[in-house]
Coordinates of C-alpha atoms in Angstrom, one line a residue:
Chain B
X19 CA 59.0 31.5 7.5
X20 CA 58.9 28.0 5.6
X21 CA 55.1 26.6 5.7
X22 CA 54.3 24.2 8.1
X23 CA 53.9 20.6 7.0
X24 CA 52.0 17.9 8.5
X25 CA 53.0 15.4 10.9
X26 CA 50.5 12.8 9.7
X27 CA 49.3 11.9 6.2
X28 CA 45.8 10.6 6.2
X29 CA 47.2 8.3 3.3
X30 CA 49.1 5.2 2.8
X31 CA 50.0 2.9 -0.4
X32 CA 49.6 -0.5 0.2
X33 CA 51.1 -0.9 -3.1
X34 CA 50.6 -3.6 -5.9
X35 CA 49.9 -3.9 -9.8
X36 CA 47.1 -4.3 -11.6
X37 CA 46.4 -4.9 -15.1
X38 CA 43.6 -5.3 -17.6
X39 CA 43.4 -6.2 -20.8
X40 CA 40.7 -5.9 -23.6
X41 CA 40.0 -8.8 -26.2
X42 CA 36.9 -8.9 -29.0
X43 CA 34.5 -10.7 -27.0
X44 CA 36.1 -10.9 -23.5
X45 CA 37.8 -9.0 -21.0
X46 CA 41.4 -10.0 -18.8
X47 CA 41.7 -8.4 -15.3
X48 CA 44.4 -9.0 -13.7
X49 CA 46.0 -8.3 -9.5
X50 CA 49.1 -9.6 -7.6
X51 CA 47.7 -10.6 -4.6
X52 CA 50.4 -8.8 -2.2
X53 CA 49.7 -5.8 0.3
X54 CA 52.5 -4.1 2.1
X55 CA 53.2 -0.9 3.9
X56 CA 56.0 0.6 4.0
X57 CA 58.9 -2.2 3.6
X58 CA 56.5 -4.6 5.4
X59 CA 54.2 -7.1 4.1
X60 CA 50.4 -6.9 5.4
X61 CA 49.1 -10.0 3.5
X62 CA 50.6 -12.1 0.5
X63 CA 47.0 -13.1 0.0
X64 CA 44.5 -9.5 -0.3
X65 CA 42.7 -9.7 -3.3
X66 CA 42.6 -6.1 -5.4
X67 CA 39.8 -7.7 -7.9
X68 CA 36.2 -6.6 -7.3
X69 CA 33.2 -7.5 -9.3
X70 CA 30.6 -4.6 -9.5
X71 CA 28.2 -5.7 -11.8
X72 CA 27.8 -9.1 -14.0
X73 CA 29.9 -7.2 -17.0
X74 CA 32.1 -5.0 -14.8
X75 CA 35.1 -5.9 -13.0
X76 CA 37.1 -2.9 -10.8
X77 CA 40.5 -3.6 -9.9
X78 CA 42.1 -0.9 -8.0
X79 CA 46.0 -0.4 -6.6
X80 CA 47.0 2.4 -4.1
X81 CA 45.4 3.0 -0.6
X82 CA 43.6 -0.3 0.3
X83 CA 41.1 1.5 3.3
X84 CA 40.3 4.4 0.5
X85 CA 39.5 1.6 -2.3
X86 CA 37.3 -0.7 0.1
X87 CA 35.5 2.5 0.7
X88 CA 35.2 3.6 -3.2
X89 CA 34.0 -0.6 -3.5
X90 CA 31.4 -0.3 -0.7
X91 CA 30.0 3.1 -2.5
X92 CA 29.4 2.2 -6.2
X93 CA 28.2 -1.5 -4.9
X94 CA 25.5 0.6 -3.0
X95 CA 24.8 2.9 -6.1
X96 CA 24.3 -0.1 -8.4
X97 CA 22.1 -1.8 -6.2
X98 CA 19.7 1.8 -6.2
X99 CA 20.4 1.6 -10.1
X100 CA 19.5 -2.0 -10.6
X101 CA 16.4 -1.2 -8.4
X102 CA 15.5 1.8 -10.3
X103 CA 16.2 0.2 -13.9
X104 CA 15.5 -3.2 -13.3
X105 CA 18.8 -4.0 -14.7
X106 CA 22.5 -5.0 -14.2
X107 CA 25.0 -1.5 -14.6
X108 CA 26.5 -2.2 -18.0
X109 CA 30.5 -1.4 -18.3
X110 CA 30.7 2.1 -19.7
X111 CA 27.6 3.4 -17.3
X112 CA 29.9 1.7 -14.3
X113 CA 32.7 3.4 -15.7
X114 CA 31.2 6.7 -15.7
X115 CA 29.6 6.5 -11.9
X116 CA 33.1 5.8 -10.8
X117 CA 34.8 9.1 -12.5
X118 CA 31.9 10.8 -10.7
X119 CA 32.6 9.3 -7.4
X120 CA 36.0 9.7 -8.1
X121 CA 35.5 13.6 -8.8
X122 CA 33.3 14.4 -6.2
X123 CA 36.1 13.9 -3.9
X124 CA 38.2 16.2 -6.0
X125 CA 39.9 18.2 -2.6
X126 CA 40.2 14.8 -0.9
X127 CA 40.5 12.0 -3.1
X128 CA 40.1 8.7 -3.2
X129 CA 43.8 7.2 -2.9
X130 CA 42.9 4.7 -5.8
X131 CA 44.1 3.7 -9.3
X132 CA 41.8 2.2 -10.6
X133 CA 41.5 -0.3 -14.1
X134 CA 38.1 -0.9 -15.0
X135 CA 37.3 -3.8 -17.0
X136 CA 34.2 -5.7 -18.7
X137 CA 32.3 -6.0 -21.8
X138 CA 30.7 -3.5 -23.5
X139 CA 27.1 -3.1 -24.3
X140 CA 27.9 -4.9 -27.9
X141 CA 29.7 -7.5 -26.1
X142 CA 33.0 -6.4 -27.0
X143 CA 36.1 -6.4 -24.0
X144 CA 36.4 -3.0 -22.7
X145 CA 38.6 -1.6 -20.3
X146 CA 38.9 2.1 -18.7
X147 CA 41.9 3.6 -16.6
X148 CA 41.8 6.2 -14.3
X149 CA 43.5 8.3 -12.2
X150 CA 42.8 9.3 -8.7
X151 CA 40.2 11.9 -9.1
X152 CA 38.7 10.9 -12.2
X153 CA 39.4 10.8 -15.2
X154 CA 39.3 8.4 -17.6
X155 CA 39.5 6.9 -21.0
X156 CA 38.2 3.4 -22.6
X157 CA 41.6 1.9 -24.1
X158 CA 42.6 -1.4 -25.4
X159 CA 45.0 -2.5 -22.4
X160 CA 45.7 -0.8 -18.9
X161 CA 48.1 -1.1 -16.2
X162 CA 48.2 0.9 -12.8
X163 CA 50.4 0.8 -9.4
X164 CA 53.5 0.3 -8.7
X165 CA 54.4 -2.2 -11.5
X166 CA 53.0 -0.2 -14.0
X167 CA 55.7 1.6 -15.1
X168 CA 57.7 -1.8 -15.8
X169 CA 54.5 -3.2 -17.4
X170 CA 52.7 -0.5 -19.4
X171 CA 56.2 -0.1 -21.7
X172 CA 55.8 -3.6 -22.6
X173 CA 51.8 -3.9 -23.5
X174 CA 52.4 -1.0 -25.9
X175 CA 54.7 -3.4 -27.6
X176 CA 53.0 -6.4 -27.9
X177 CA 49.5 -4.4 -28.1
X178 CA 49.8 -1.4 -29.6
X179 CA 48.5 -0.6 -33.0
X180 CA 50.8 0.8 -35.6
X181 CA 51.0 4.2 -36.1
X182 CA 49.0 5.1 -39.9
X183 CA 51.7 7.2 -40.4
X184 CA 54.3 4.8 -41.2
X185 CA 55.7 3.9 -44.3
X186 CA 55.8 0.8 -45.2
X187 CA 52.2 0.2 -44.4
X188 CA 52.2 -2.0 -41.5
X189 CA 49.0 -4.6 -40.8
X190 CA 46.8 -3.3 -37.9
X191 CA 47.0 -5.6 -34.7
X192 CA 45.0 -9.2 -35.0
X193 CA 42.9 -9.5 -32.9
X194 CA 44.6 -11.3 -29.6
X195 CA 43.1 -14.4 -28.7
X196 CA 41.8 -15.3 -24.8
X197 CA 45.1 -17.9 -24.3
X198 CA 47.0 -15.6 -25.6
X199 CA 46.2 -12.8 -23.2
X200 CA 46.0 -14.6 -20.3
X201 CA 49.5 -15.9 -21.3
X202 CA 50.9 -12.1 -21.5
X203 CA 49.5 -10.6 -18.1
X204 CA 51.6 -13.5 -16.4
X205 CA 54.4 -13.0 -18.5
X206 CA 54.5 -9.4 -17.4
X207 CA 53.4 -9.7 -14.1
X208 CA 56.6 -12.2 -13.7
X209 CA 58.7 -9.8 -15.2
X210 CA 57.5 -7.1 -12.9
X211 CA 57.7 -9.3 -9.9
X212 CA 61.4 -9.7 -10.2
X213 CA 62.3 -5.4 -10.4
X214 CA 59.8 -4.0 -8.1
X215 CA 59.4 -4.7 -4.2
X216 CA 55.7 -4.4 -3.9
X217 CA 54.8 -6.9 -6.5
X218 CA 54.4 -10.4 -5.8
X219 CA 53.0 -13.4 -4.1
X220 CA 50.5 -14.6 -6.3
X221 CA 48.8 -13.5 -9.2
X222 CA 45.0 -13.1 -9.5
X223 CA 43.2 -13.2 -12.9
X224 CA 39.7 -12.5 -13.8
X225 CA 38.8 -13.5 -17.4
X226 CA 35.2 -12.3 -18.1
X227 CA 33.0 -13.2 -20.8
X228 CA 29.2 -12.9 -21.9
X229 CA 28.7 -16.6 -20.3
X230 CA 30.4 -15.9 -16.6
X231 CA 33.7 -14.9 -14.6
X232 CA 36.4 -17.3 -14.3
X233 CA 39.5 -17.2 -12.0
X234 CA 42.6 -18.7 -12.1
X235 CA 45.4 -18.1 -9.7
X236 CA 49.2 -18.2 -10.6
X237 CA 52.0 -18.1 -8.1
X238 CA 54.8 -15.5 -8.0
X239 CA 58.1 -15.1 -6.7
X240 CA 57.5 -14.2 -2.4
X241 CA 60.8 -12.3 -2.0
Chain V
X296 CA -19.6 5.4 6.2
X297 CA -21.0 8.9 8.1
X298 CA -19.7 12.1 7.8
X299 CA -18.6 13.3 10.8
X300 CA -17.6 16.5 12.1
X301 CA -14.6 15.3 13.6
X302 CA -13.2 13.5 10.4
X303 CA -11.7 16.2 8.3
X304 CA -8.3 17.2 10.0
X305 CA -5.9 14.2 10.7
X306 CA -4.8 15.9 14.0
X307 CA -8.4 16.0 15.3
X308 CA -9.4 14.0 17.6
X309 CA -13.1 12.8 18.1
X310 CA -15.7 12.3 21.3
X311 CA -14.8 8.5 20.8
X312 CA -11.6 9.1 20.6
X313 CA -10.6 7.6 17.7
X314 CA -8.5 9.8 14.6
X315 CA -11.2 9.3 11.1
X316 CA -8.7 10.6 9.2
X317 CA -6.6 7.1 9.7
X318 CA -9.8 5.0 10.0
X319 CA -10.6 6.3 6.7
X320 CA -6.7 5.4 5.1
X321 CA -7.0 1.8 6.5
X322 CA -10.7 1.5 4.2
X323 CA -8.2 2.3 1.6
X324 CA -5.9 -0.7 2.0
X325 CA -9.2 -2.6 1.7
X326 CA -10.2 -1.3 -1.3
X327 CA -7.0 -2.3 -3.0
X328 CA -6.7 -6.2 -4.8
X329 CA -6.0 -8.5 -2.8
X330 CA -2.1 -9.2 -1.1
X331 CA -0.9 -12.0 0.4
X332 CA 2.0 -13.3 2.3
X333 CA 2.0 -16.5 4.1
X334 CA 5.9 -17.7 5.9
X335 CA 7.1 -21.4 7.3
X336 CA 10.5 -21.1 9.2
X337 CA 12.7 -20.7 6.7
X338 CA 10.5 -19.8 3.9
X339 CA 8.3 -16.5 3.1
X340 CA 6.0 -16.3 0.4
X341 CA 3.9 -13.1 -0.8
X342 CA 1.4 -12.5 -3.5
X343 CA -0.8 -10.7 -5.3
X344 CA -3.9 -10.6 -7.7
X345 CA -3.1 -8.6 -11.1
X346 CA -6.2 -6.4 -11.4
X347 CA -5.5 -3.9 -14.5
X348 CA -7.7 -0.6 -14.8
X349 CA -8.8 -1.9 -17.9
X350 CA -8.2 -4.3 -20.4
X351 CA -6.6 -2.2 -22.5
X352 CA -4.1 -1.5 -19.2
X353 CA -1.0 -3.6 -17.6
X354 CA -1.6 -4.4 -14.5
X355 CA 0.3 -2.3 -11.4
X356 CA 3.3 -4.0 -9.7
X357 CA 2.5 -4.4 -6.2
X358 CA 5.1 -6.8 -5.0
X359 CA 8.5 -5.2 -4.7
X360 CA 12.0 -6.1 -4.1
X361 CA 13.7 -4.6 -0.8
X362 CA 16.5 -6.8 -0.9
X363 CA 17.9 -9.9 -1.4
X364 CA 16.1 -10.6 2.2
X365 CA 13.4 -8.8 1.8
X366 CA 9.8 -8.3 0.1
X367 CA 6.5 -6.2 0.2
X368 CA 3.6 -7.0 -1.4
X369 CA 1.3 -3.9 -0.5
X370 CA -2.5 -3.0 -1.1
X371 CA -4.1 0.4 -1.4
X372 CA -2.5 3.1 -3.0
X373 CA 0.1 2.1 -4.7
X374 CA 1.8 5.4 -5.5
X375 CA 1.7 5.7 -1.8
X376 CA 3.5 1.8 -1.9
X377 CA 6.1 2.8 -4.3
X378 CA 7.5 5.6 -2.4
X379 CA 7.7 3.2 1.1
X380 CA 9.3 0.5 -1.1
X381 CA 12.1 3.2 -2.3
X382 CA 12.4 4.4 1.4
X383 CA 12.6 0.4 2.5
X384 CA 15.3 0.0 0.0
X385 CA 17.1 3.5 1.3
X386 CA 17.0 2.0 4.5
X387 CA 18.1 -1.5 3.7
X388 CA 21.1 0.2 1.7
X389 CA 22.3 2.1 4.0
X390 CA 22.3 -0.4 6.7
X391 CA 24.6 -2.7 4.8
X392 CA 26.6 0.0 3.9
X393 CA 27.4 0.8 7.7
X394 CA 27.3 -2.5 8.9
X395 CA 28.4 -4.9 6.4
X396 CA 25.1 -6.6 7.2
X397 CA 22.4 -7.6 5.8
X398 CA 18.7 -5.6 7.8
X399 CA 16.7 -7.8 10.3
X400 CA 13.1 -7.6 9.6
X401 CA 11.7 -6.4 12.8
X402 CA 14.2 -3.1 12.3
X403 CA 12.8 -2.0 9.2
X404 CA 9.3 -2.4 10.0
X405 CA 9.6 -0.5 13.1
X406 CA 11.7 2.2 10.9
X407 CA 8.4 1.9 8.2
X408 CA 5.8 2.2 11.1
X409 CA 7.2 5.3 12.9
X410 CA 7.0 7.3 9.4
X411 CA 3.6 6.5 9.3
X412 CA 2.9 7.6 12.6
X413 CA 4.6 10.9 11.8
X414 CA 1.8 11.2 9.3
X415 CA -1.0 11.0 11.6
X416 CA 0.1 13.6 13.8
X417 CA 1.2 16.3 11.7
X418 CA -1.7 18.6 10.3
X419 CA 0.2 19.1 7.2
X420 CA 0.3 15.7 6.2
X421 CA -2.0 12.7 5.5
X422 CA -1.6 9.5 6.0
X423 CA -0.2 6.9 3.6
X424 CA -3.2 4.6 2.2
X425 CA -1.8 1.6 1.8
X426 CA -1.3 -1.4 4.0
X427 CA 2.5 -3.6 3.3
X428 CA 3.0 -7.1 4.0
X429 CA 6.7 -7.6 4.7
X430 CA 8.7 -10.7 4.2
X431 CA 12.0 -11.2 5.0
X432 CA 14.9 -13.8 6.6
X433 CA 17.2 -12.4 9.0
X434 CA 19.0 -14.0 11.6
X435 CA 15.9 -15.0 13.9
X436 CA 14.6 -16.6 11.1
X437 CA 11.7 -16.1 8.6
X438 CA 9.6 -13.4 9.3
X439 CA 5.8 -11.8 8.2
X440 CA 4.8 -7.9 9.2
X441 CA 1.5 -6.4 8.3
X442 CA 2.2 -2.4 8.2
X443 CA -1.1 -0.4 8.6
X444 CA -1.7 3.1 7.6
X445 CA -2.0 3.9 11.6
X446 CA 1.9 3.2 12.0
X447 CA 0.7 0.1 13.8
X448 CA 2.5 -3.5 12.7
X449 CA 1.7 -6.4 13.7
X450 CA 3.7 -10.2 12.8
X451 CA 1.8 -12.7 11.5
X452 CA 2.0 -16.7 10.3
X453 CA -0.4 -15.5 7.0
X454 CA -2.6 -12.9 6.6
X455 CA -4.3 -11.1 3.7
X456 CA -5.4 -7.6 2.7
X457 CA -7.2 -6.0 0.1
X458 CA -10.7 -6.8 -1.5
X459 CA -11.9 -10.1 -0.8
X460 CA -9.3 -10.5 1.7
X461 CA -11.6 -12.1 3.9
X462 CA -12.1 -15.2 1.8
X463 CA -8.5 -15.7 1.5
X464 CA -7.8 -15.4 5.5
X465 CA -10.5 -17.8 6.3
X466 CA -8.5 -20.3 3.9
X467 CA -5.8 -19.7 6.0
X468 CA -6.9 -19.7 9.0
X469 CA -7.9 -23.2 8.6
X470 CA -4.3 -23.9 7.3
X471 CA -2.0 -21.9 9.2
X472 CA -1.1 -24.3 11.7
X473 CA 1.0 -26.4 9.5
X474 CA 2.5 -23.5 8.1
X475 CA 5.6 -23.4 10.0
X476 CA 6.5 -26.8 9.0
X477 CA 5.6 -26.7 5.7
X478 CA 7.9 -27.5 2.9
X479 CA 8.7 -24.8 0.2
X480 CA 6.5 -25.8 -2.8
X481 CA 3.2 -26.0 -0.3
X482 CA 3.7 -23.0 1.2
X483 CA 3.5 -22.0 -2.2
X484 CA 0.6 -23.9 -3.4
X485 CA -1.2 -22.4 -0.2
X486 CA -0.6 -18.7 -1.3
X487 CA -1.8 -19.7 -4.7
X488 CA -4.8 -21.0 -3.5
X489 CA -5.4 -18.6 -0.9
X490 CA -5.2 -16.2 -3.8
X491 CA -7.8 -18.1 -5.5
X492 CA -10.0 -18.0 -3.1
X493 CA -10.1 -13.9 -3.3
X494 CA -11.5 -14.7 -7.5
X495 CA -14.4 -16.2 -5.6
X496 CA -15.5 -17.4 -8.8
X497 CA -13.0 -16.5 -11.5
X498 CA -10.7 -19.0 -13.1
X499 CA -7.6 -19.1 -11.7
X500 CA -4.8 -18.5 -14.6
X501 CA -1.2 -17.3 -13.9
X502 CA -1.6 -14.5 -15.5
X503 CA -4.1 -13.2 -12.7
X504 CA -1.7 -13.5 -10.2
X505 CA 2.2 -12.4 -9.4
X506 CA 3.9 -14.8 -6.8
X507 CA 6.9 -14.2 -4.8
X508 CA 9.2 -16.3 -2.5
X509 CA 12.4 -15.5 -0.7
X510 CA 14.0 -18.5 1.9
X511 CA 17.2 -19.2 3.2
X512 CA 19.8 -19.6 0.2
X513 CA 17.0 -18.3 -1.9
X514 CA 17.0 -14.6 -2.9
X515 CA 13.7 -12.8 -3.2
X516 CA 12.6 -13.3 -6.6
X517 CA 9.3 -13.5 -8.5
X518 CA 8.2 -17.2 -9.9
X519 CA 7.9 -17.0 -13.5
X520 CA 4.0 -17.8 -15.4
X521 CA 5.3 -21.3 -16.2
X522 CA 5.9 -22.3 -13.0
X523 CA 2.8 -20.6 -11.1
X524 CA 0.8 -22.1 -13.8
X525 CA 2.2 -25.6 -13.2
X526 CA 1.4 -25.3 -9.3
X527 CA -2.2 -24.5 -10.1
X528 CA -2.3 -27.3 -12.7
X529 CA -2.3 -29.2 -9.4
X530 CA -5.4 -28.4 -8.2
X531 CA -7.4 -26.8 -10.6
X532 CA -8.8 -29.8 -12.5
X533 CA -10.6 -27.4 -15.2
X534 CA -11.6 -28.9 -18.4
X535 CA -10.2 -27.6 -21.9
X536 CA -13.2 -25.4 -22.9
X537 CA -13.6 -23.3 -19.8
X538 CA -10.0 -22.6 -19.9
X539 CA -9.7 -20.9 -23.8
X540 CA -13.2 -19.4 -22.7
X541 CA -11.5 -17.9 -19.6
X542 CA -10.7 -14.1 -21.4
X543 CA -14.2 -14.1 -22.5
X544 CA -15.9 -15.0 -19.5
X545 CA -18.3 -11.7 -19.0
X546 CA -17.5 -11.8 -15.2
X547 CA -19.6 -9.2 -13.7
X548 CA -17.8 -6.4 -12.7
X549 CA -20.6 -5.8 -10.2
X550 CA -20.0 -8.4 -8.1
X551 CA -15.9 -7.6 -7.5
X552 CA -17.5 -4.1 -6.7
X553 CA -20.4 -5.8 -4.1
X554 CA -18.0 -7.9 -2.3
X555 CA -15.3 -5.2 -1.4
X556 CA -18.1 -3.2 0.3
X557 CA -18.9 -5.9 2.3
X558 CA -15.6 -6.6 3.8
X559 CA -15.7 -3.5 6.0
X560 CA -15.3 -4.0 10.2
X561 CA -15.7 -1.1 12.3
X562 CA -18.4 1.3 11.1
X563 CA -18.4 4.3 11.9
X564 CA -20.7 4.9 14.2
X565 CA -19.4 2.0 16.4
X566 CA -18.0 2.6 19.9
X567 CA -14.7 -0.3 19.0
X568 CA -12.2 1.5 17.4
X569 CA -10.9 -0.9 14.9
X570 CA -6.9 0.0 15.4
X571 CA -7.2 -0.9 18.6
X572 CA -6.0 -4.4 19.4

């Protein structure tokens, strides 16, 4: 007697990349722009970029209904907080409410990947990846969805810090400059446009620093 | 005020037929510093005199943030305030959350006055004792509540409560009529002077007084000293010396405490009862 599977999944993956990237006194958050089902395009213009607080920016790939609800949740929990605190939510304490609110639907999640990116409280870029029910870990660069795996190979190679281990002593990373990180989140997002299906359409970027959000929109390839 | 038999329980009713219990929370709105909240159509302004328990003491917050829409300025107990402001902001939450909408006015205070009505008619409880002015914008424009201890609520143009309040709506209610139309900086300059007119006496400084204003593409937020100061600048045509002098100025505490007393309407052994309306 085989077990019984359902006929119906309550999820979908509307598919799409997103990336983030960490610099010393800014933050790169990066979203194709595309939503599909299936082999079918929804929209070639759904943004996957949401600001949370003044120094947090949540970009999330996966099931789109799942991660408007996960949006519409912590944007009501910072509003209590910056009621209670009289204060915006600073990065880490965002990123800490969302692998709670990831984890309390542990035995129905939240169909979300999520990058999390901002400044820290020293004014430093930060950026935290997660996965669907919660947890996370502050790193230097981030990618998740279904470019990932084409993109993440890549950051580790231009980003990456040299193992301490090698011999000859090799010069830990410089620090990346703004341009320059902007320039490689639409390098790889190109790249990733042309292998996989679900990325594409335009490119979304977020660069966030201690003076304001700006955004800047780059076209990709529509097939 | 007499003791009556009648007064102790909340769900006791006397010959009259009036509840004490609730009488006796509305007397405590009045013995609260003064709030005020005045609104033109698409403008609401509230404030509030910065009375301190002692000079040693910061003064307590009595203006609150509901939302981006909405403010309270309350008077009376302001524990009592604190917790309606948190259950405002619940409310106000949780309405945008289901409907991707920002709360009308008139919803919320309808919410606020039915939990105080609960209190009057549950021996358990007591009612809350203290009185809320709410401001807000919604779609039907600008709008002013007064909330009352009784779960009654009533919308007003400008109104006033707390000590001295009377002084303050009798400068309104020789200015109200051009309320409506008024321009955003006088309704302002009305609430400040309205406020002034609660000091009865004191000089008027910024740091006696917290003002508010929320309009349309104007979040509610508070006007900082510099600016309140400069609107008072305006009018209050006070020479150098009496303004350094101000801190020192041994203003009898006696007569903040003679003036409340006097505000009172409905005794108690009167035949009106005062919620009535």
């Amino acid at each position: 007697m085989t077990k019984q599977h359902a006929n119906w999944s309550p999820y979908d993956n509307n598919g799409g990349t997103c990336v983030a990237i960490a610099g010393s006194d800014y933050c790169v958050i990066a979203a194709d722009t595309r939503m599909s089902t299936g082999y079918s395009i929804l929209s070639r213009d759904y943004s996957k970029i949401h600001k949370l607080a003044d120094k947090a920016v949540l970009s999330s790939s996966g099931f789109q209904a799942d991660v408007k609800a996960l949006q519409k949740v912590l944007k009501s929990r910072h509003l209590i907080y910056q009621h209670q605190h009289n204060k915006q939510m600073s990065c880490p304490a965002m990123a800490q409410l969302l692998s709670n609110t990831l984890y309390f639907k542990r035995f129905f999640p939240y169909y979300a990947f999520n990058v999390l990116g901002g400044l820290d409280e020293e004014g430093k870029g930060c950026v935290f990846t997660y996965d669907a029910v919660g947890s996370y870990e502050r790193v230097g660069y981030g990618a998740q969805g279904s470019g990932s795996t084409l993109i993440m190979p890549f950051l580790d190679n231009q980003l990456k810090s040299p193992s301490p281990l090698l011999l000859p002593k090799q010069d830990s990373n410089t620090p990346l400059s703004e341009a320059e990180a902007v320039d490689l989140v639409k390098t790889v997002f190109a790249s990733a446009t042309e292998r996989d299906i679900y990325t594409g359409d335009k490119l979304e970027i977020m660069i966030l620093k201690a003076d304001g959000i700006k955004t800047e929109l780059m076209d990709l390839r529509k097939d | 005020m007499f003791r009556n038999q009648y007064d102790t329980d909340v769900t006791t009713w006397s010959p009259t037929g009036r509840l004490f219990q609730v009488e006796y929370a509305m007397e405590a709105v009045k013995q609260g510093s003064a709030a005020i909240g005045l609104r033109s159509r698409s403008h609401v302004v509230l404030a509030c005199v910065n009375k301190a328990q002692s000079e040693l003491s910061s003064h307590q917050r009595k203006i609150f943030k509901v939302d981006d829409h909405i403010g309270v300025a309350i008077a009376g107990l302001t524990a009592d305030g604190r917790v309606l402001s948190r259950y405002m902001r619940s409310e106000s939450i949780n309405h945008s959350f289901t409907y991707e909408s920002p709360l009308s006015v008139g919803r919320l205070v309808v919410r606020l006055a039915d939990k105080a009505q609960v209190c009057t008619q549950r021996s358990w409880k007591r009612p809350y004792g203290v009185g809320l002015l709410v401001g807000g914008l919604d779609e039907s424009g600008a709008h002013l509540y007064y909330n009352c201890p009784s779960g009654n609520y009533f919308e007003y143009q400008a109104f006033a409560i707390g000590s001295r309040s009377q002084a303050a709506k009798t400068y309104l209610e020789r200015r109200y009529e051009s309320f409506q139309e008024s321009s955003r900086e006088d309704l302002i300059k009305d609430a400040i002077m309205a406020i002034r007119e609660t000091l009865q006496g004191e000089t008027l400084k910024s740091s006696l007084c917290t003002v508010s204003v929320l309009g349309v593409e104007e979040p509610f937020h508070f006007l900082d000293q510099e600016s309140i100061q400069k609107v008072i600048d305006t009018f209050e045509k006070v020479p150098e010396e009496e303004e350094d002098a101000g801190e020192g100025e041994a203003e009898p505490e006696a007569a903040l405490v003679a003036a409340g007393t006097g505000e009172q309407g409905g005794s108690g052994d009167q035949d009106v009862a005062p919620m009535e309306m």
